[in-house]
């Protein structure tokens, strides 16, 4: 049996790369490229020295529906993290397609320096959206079309440019403070912003983590959140899915957790944060990217 499998874009069932149709729902598989080997999505690590990433299945999910790309491009670091929407069809395929499509744009355009980082980020998210929307889907499955959240980063020349859709987050940590650089596209955040609820009330509501924006065929229209920030002192950028931040109630708590061990490499910190989420319950897939950033003087 081949170690490489494909995932049916209609129902998410696994099939052999030579199969023409899904045995579970009958969807044609002829146009699909092979996905990652199924075992490789359980725990994946990357180490670039100045940046590192880990994606872990967690303790309860049957599969890892998160995906990431981490690349060194000239003098820049490019990262993308996607979290598949579990209530959608083939979420692990949606997250992988979105990550790959966005990373292709970020790498090529950052290397060529054709546009500003915010413009490149917007184009990358548009490419990810088109890639996920192109996945075949049938309403007969009873589940929504393939969908995921996305967060990306370009770290170049001491400037950080973040693009975000959904509730995956970006944090800045240095020796003085911790900041959350993104705003969740979530039900709770909308209630807080509208003044309808206090933060405590909204976050304790069962609907708190329902996302209000995502990447997929049925996603609401509108531009992504794109922010640029130029830190004044050396620190670390952290991108993560909610499998980590569900267990840290504030940026300050994450900062204290990050500073709680010896000041190791980005991979060391990514490992420590992942293990913290696993020990806290590991109820969701966990993806963490850590990037060292030095101000451009």
GROMACS .gro file of C-alpha atoms in nm:
model
  297
    1UNK     CA    1   0.000   0.000   0.000
    2UNK     CA    2   0.134   0.342  -0.092
    3UNK     CA    3   0.231   0.575   0.195
    4UNK     CA    4   0.089   0.871   0.002
    5UNK     CA    5  -0.283   0.934   0.019
    6UNK     CA    6  -0.529   1.184  -0.120
    7UNK     CA    7  -0.822   1.332   0.065
    8UNK     CA    8  -1.159   1.348  -0.108
    9UNK     CA    9  -1.252   1.719  -0.140
   10UNK     CA   10  -1.621   1.637  -0.103
   11UNK     CA   11  -1.637   1.418   0.208
   12UNK     CA   12  -1.279   1.411   0.340
   13UNK     CA   13  -1.242   1.033   0.310
   14UNK     CA   14  -0.892   0.900   0.234
   15UNK     CA   15  -0.815   0.726  -0.094
   16UNK     CA   16  -0.518   0.581  -0.279
   17UNK     CA   17  -0.345   0.809  -0.533
   18UNK     CA   18  -0.448   0.575  -0.818
   19UNK     CA   19  -0.819   0.589  -0.729
   20UNK     CA   20  -1.034   0.775  -0.980
   21UNK     CA   21  -1.340   0.806  -0.757
   22UNK     CA   22  -1.400   0.832  -0.382
   23UNK     CA   23  -1.541   0.505  -0.250
   24UNK     CA   24  -1.734   0.692   0.020
   25UNK     CA   25  -1.923   0.950  -0.188
   26UNK     CA   26  -1.834   0.889  -0.555
   27UNK     CA   27  -1.660   1.224  -0.613
   28UNK     CA   28  -1.409   1.226  -0.900
   29UNK     CA   29  -1.049   1.230  -0.773
   30UNK     CA   30  -0.876   1.254  -1.109
   31UNK     CA   31  -0.775   1.620  -1.078
   32UNK     CA   32  -0.634   1.595  -0.728
   33UNK     CA   33  -0.261   1.613  -0.661
   34UNK     CA   34  -0.140   1.379  -0.384
   35UNK     CA   35  -0.166   1.530  -0.037
   36UNK     CA   36   0.099   1.497   0.230
   37UNK     CA   37   0.160   1.147   0.364
   38UNK     CA   38  -0.103   1.103   0.633
   39UNK     CA   39   0.150   1.024   0.906
   40UNK     CA   40   0.341   1.345   0.834
   41UNK     CA   41   0.052   1.565   0.945
   42UNK     CA   42   0.049   1.421   1.299
   43UNK     CA   43   0.351   1.628   1.405
   44UNK     CA   44   0.553   1.844   1.167
   45UNK     CA   45   0.853   2.061   1.257
   46UNK     CA   46   1.070   2.311   1.069
   47UNK     CA   47   1.384   2.487   1.194
   48UNK     CA   48   1.548   2.775   1.008
   49UNK     CA   49   1.762   2.888   1.302
   50UNK     CA   50   1.612   3.237   1.329
   51UNK     CA   51   1.263   3.092   1.289
   52UNK     CA   52   1.090   2.763   1.364
   53UNK     CA   53   0.747   2.602   1.341
   54UNK     CA   54   0.561   2.306   1.488
   55UNK     CA   55   0.220   2.165   1.401
   56UNK     CA   56   0.078   1.891   1.623
   57UNK     CA   57  -0.243   1.690   1.594
   58UNK     CA   58  -0.321   1.732   1.964
   59UNK     CA   59  -0.466   1.469   2.194
   60UNK     CA   60  -0.824   1.442   2.074
   61UNK     CA   61  -0.855   1.525   1.703
   62UNK     CA   62  -0.841   1.223   1.469
   63UNK     CA   63  -0.624   1.421   1.223
   64UNK     CA   64  -0.426   1.742   1.197
   65UNK     CA   65  -0.634   1.999   1.008
   66UNK     CA   66  -0.375   2.277   1.055
   67UNK     CA   67  -0.102   2.350   0.800
   68UNK     CA   68   0.191   2.591   0.776
   69UNK     CA   69   0.473   2.709   0.552
   70UNK     CA   70   0.792   2.872   0.677
   71UNK     CA   71   1.047   3.003   0.428
   72UNK     CA   72   1.366   3.207   0.426
   73UNK     CA   73   1.363   3.443   0.126
   74UNK     CA   74   1.672   3.659   0.071
   75UNK     CA   75   1.684   3.867   0.393
   76UNK     CA   76   1.322   3.802   0.483
   77UNK     CA   77   1.126   3.533   0.666
   78UNK     CA   78   0.785   3.437   0.527
   79UNK     CA   79   0.531   3.232   0.724
   80UNK     CA   80   0.172   3.117   0.673
   81UNK     CA   81  -0.051   2.928   0.917
   82UNK     CA   82  -0.396   2.792   0.828
   83UNK     CA   83  -0.648   2.619   1.052
   84UNK     CA   84  -0.910   2.404   0.878
   85UNK     CA   85  -1.270   2.466   0.987
   86UNK     CA   86  -1.371   2.132   1.140
   87UNK     CA   87  -1.738   2.169   1.049
   88UNK     CA   88  -1.652   2.206   0.679
   89UNK     CA   89  -1.574   1.945   0.416
   90UNK     CA   90  -1.210   1.825   0.395
   91UNK     CA   91  -1.070   2.097   0.626
   92UNK     CA   92  -0.719   1.951   0.618
   93UNK     CA   93  -0.714   1.982   0.239
   94UNK     CA   94  -0.845   2.340   0.255
   95UNK     CA   95  -0.573   2.446   0.498
   96UNK     CA   96  -0.297   2.283   0.292
   97UNK     CA   97  -0.419   2.434  -0.034
   98UNK     CA   98  -0.448   2.781   0.125
   99UNK     CA   99  -0.102   2.762   0.281
  100UNK     CA  100   0.061   2.654  -0.043
  101UNK     CA  101  -0.116   2.916  -0.256
  102UNK     CA  102  -0.039   3.203  -0.019
  103UNK     CA  103   0.322   3.097   0.031
  104UNK     CA  104   0.386   3.084  -0.344
  105UNK     CA  105   0.286   3.449  -0.380
  106UNK     CA  106   0.469   3.565  -0.068
  107UNK     CA  107   0.794   3.391  -0.163
  108UNK     CA  108   0.802   3.501  -0.527
  109UNK     CA  109   0.694   3.860  -0.465
  110UNK     CA  110   0.908   3.912  -0.155
  111UNK     CA  111   1.213   3.779  -0.337
  112UNK     CA  112   1.145   4.005  -0.634
  113UNK     CA  113   1.045   4.310  -0.426
  114UNK     CA  114   0.785   4.401  -0.685
  115UNK     CA  115   0.528   4.546  -0.444
  116UNK     CA  116   0.495   4.668  -0.087
  117UNK     CA  117   0.452   4.401   0.178
  118UNK     CA  118   0.084   4.492   0.246
  119UNK     CA  119   0.003   4.465  -0.125
  120UNK     CA  120   0.182   4.131  -0.150
  121UNK     CA  121   0.001   4.007   0.158
  122UNK     CA  122  -0.338   4.100   0.014
  123UNK     CA  123  -0.256   3.923  -0.313
  124UNK     CA  124  -0.137   3.614  -0.126
  125UNK     CA  125  -0.462   3.587   0.069
  126UNK     CA  126  -0.659   3.637  -0.251
  127UNK     CA  127  -0.466   3.348  -0.410
  128UNK     CA  128  -0.536   3.129  -0.106
  129UNK     CA  129  -0.906   3.215  -0.126
  130UNK     CA  130  -0.925   3.127  -0.496
  131UNK     CA  131  -0.743   2.798  -0.437
  132UNK     CA  132  -0.983   2.688  -0.161
  133UNK     CA  133  -1.292   2.801  -0.352
  134UNK     CA  134  -1.181   2.588  -0.648
  135UNK     CA  135  -1.200   2.266  -0.445
  136UNK     CA  136  -1.492   2.045  -0.553
  137UNK     CA  137  -1.780   2.026  -0.307
  138UNK     CA  138  -2.132   1.891  -0.291
  139UNK     CA  139  -2.406   2.005  -0.048
  140UNK     CA  140  -2.519   1.642  -0.040
  141UNK     CA  141  -2.251   1.577   0.222
  142UNK     CA  142  -2.446   1.782   0.477
  143UNK     CA  143  -2.132   1.983   0.558
  144UNK     CA  144  -2.018   2.324   0.440
  145UNK     CA  145  -1.765   2.374   0.160
  146UNK     CA  146  -1.391   2.342   0.239
  147UNK     CA  147  -1.286   2.631   0.464
  148UNK     CA  148  -1.002   2.751   0.683
  149UNK     CA  149  -0.859   3.049   0.867
  150UNK     CA  150  -0.530   3.209   0.762
  151UNK     CA  151  -0.258   3.421   0.914
  152UNK     CA  152   0.061   3.521   0.733
  153UNK     CA  153   0.373   3.721   0.809
  154UNK     CA  154   0.655   3.886   0.617
  155UNK     CA  155   0.948   3.987   0.838
  156UNK     CA  156   1.184   4.202   0.633
  157UNK     CA  157   1.403   4.502   0.712
  158UNK     CA  158   1.289   4.511   1.072
  159UNK     CA  159   0.924   4.551   0.967
  160UNK     CA  160   0.653   4.291   1.032
  161UNK     CA  161   0.356   4.271   0.795
  162UNK     CA  162   0.066   4.052   0.905
  163UNK     CA  163  -0.236   3.934   0.706
  164UNK     CA  164  -0.525   3.761   0.882
  165UNK     CA  165  -0.866   3.610   0.813
  166UNK     CA  166  -1.039   3.427   1.100
  167UNK     CA  167  -0.910   3.370   1.451
  168UNK     CA  168  -0.552   3.249   1.413
  169UNK     CA  169  -0.336   3.507   1.590
  170UNK     CA  170  -0.009   3.701   1.581
  171UNK     CA  171   0.169   3.811   1.900
  172UNK     CA  172   0.477   4.023   1.961
  173UNK     CA  173   0.692   3.933   2.263
  174UNK     CA  174   0.998   4.120   2.389
  175UNK     CA  175   1.173   4.160   2.724
  176UNK     CA  176   0.940   4.444   2.823
  177UNK     CA  177   0.591   4.356   2.704
  178UNK     CA  178   0.362   4.130   2.505
  179UNK     CA  179   0.112   4.249   2.242
  180UNK     CA  180  -0.151   4.086   2.026
  181UNK     CA  181  -0.108   4.224   1.674
  182UNK     CA  182  -0.433   4.093   1.523
  183UNK     CA  183  -0.804   4.116   1.600
  184UNK     CA  184  -1.011   3.797   1.589
  185UNK     CA  185  -1.288   3.765   1.332
  186UNK     CA  186  -1.517   3.607   1.591
  187UNK     CA  187  -1.863   3.642   1.743
  188UNK     CA  188  -1.715   3.743   2.079
  189UNK     CA  189  -1.500   4.018   1.927
  190UNK     CA  190  -1.800   4.158   1.738
  191UNK     CA  191  -2.003   4.178   2.060
  192UNK     CA  192  -1.718   4.349   2.244
  193UNK     CA  193  -1.657   4.597   1.961
  194UNK     CA  194  -2.028   4.683   1.943
  195UNK     CA  195  -2.046   4.739   2.318
  196UNK     CA  196  -2.317   4.473   2.348
  197UNK     CA  197  -2.118   4.272   2.603
  198UNK     CA  198  -1.815   4.305   2.823
  199UNK     CA  199  -1.513   4.096   2.729
  200UNK     CA  200  -1.582   3.860   3.019
  201UNK     CA  201  -1.945   3.812   2.918
  202UNK     CA  202  -1.869   3.757   2.550
  203UNK     CA  203  -1.583   3.513   2.609
  204UNK     CA  204  -1.795   3.297   2.838
  205UNK     CA  205  -2.081   3.272   2.586
  206UNK     CA  206  -2.107   2.937   2.399
  207UNK     CA  207  -2.086   3.131   2.072
  208UNK     CA  208  -1.764   3.308   2.167
  209UNK     CA  209  -1.531   3.119   1.932
  210UNK     CA  210  -1.763   3.114   1.631
  211UNK     CA  211  -1.566   3.277   1.350
  212UNK     CA  212  -1.731   3.549   1.143
  213UNK     CA  213  -1.478   3.547   0.856
  214UNK     CA  214  -1.290   3.264   0.690
  215UNK     CA  215  -1.147   3.147   0.359
  216UNK     CA  216  -1.386   2.934   0.156
  217UNK     CA  217  -1.660   2.928  -0.103
  218UNK     CA  218  -1.925   3.053   0.141
  219UNK     CA  219  -1.704   3.315   0.312
  220UNK     CA  220  -1.848   3.666   0.359
  221UNK     CA  221  -1.697   3.931   0.130
  222UNK     CA  222  -1.449   4.190   0.245
  223UNK     CA  223  -1.075   4.259   0.256
  224UNK     CA  224  -0.844   4.077   0.496
  225UNK     CA  225  -0.692   4.243   0.799
  226UNK     CA  226  -0.344   4.364   0.701
  227UNK     CA  227  -0.121   4.541   0.953
  228UNK     CA  228   0.243   4.651   0.948
  229UNK     CA  229   0.446   4.712   1.259
  230UNK     CA  230   0.806   4.818   1.316
  231UNK     CA  231   0.933   4.712   1.661
  232UNK     CA  232   1.187   4.931   1.834
  233UNK     CA  233   1.366   4.653   2.023
  234UNK     CA  234   1.454   4.295   1.952
  235UNK     CA  235   1.182   4.040   2.014
  236UNK     CA  236   0.988   3.748   1.877
  237UNK     CA  237   0.686   3.719   1.653
  238UNK     CA  238   0.453   3.428   1.728
  239UNK     CA  239   0.188   3.304   1.487
  240UNK     CA  240  -0.049   3.039   1.621
  241UNK     CA  241  -0.379   2.863   1.573
  242UNK     CA  242  -0.637   2.857   1.850
  243UNK     CA  243  -0.502   2.522   1.964
  244UNK     CA  244  -0.244   2.728   2.156
  245UNK     CA  245  -0.419   3.053   2.244
  246UNK     CA  246  -0.725   2.872   2.383
  247UNK     CA  247  -0.501   2.799   2.684
  248UNK     CA  248  -0.359   3.151   2.725
  249UNK     CA  249  -0.620   3.407   2.824
  250UNK     CA  250  -0.413   3.718   2.741
  251UNK     CA  251  -0.095   3.833   2.564
  252UNK     CA  252   0.058   3.890   2.908
  253UNK     CA  253  -0.003   3.527   3.002
  254UNK     CA  254   0.157   3.408   2.679
  255UNK     CA  255   0.451   3.644   2.738
  256UNK     CA  256   0.502   3.510   3.090
  257UNK     CA  257   0.483   3.155   2.958
  258UNK     CA  258   0.738   3.231   2.685
  259UNK     CA  259   0.978   3.388   2.934
  260UNK     CA  260   0.929   3.113   3.188
  261UNK     CA  261   1.207   2.891   3.056
  262UNK     CA  262   1.563   2.945   2.949
  263UNK     CA  263   1.608   3.180   2.654
  264UNK     CA  264   1.650   2.914   2.389
  265UNK     CA  265   1.613   2.906   2.013
  266UNK     CA  266   1.286   2.967   1.827
  267UNK     CA  267   1.249   2.589   1.793
  268UNK     CA  268   1.297   2.548   2.168
  269UNK     CA  269   1.022   2.801   2.239
  270UNK     CA  270   0.789   2.652   1.977
  271UNK     CA  271   0.836   2.311   2.140
  272UNK     CA  272   0.770   2.453   2.487
  273UNK     CA  273   0.452   2.631   2.380
  274UNK     CA  274   0.326   2.321   2.199
  275UNK     CA  275   0.393   2.100   2.500
  276UNK     CA  276   0.213   2.350   2.722
  277UNK     CA  277  -0.098   2.327   2.503
  278UNK     CA  278  -0.078   1.947   2.502
  279UNK     CA  279  -0.043   1.930   2.880
  280UNK     CA  280  -0.334   2.174   2.920
  281UNK     CA  281  -0.560   1.933   2.731
  282UNK     CA  282  -0.461   1.940   2.364
  283UNK     CA  283  -0.827   1.950   2.258
  284UNK     CA  284  -0.748   2.106   1.919
  285UNK     CA  285  -0.472   2.092   1.661
  286UNK     CA  286  -0.178   2.310   1.768
  287UNK     CA  287   0.040   2.512   1.532
  288UNK     CA  288   0.307   2.756   1.651
  289UNK     CA  289   0.555   2.964   1.449
  290UNK     CA  290   0.829   3.160   1.629
  291UNK     CA  291   1.042   3.418   1.444
  292UNK     CA  292   1.332   3.620   1.586
  293UNK     CA  293   1.307   3.985   1.474
  294UNK     CA  294   1.586   4.240   1.504
  295UNK     CA  295   1.505   4.612   1.446
  296UNK     CA  296   1.661   4.769   1.139
  297UNK     CA  297   1.885   5.048   1.263
   0.00000   0.00000   0.00000
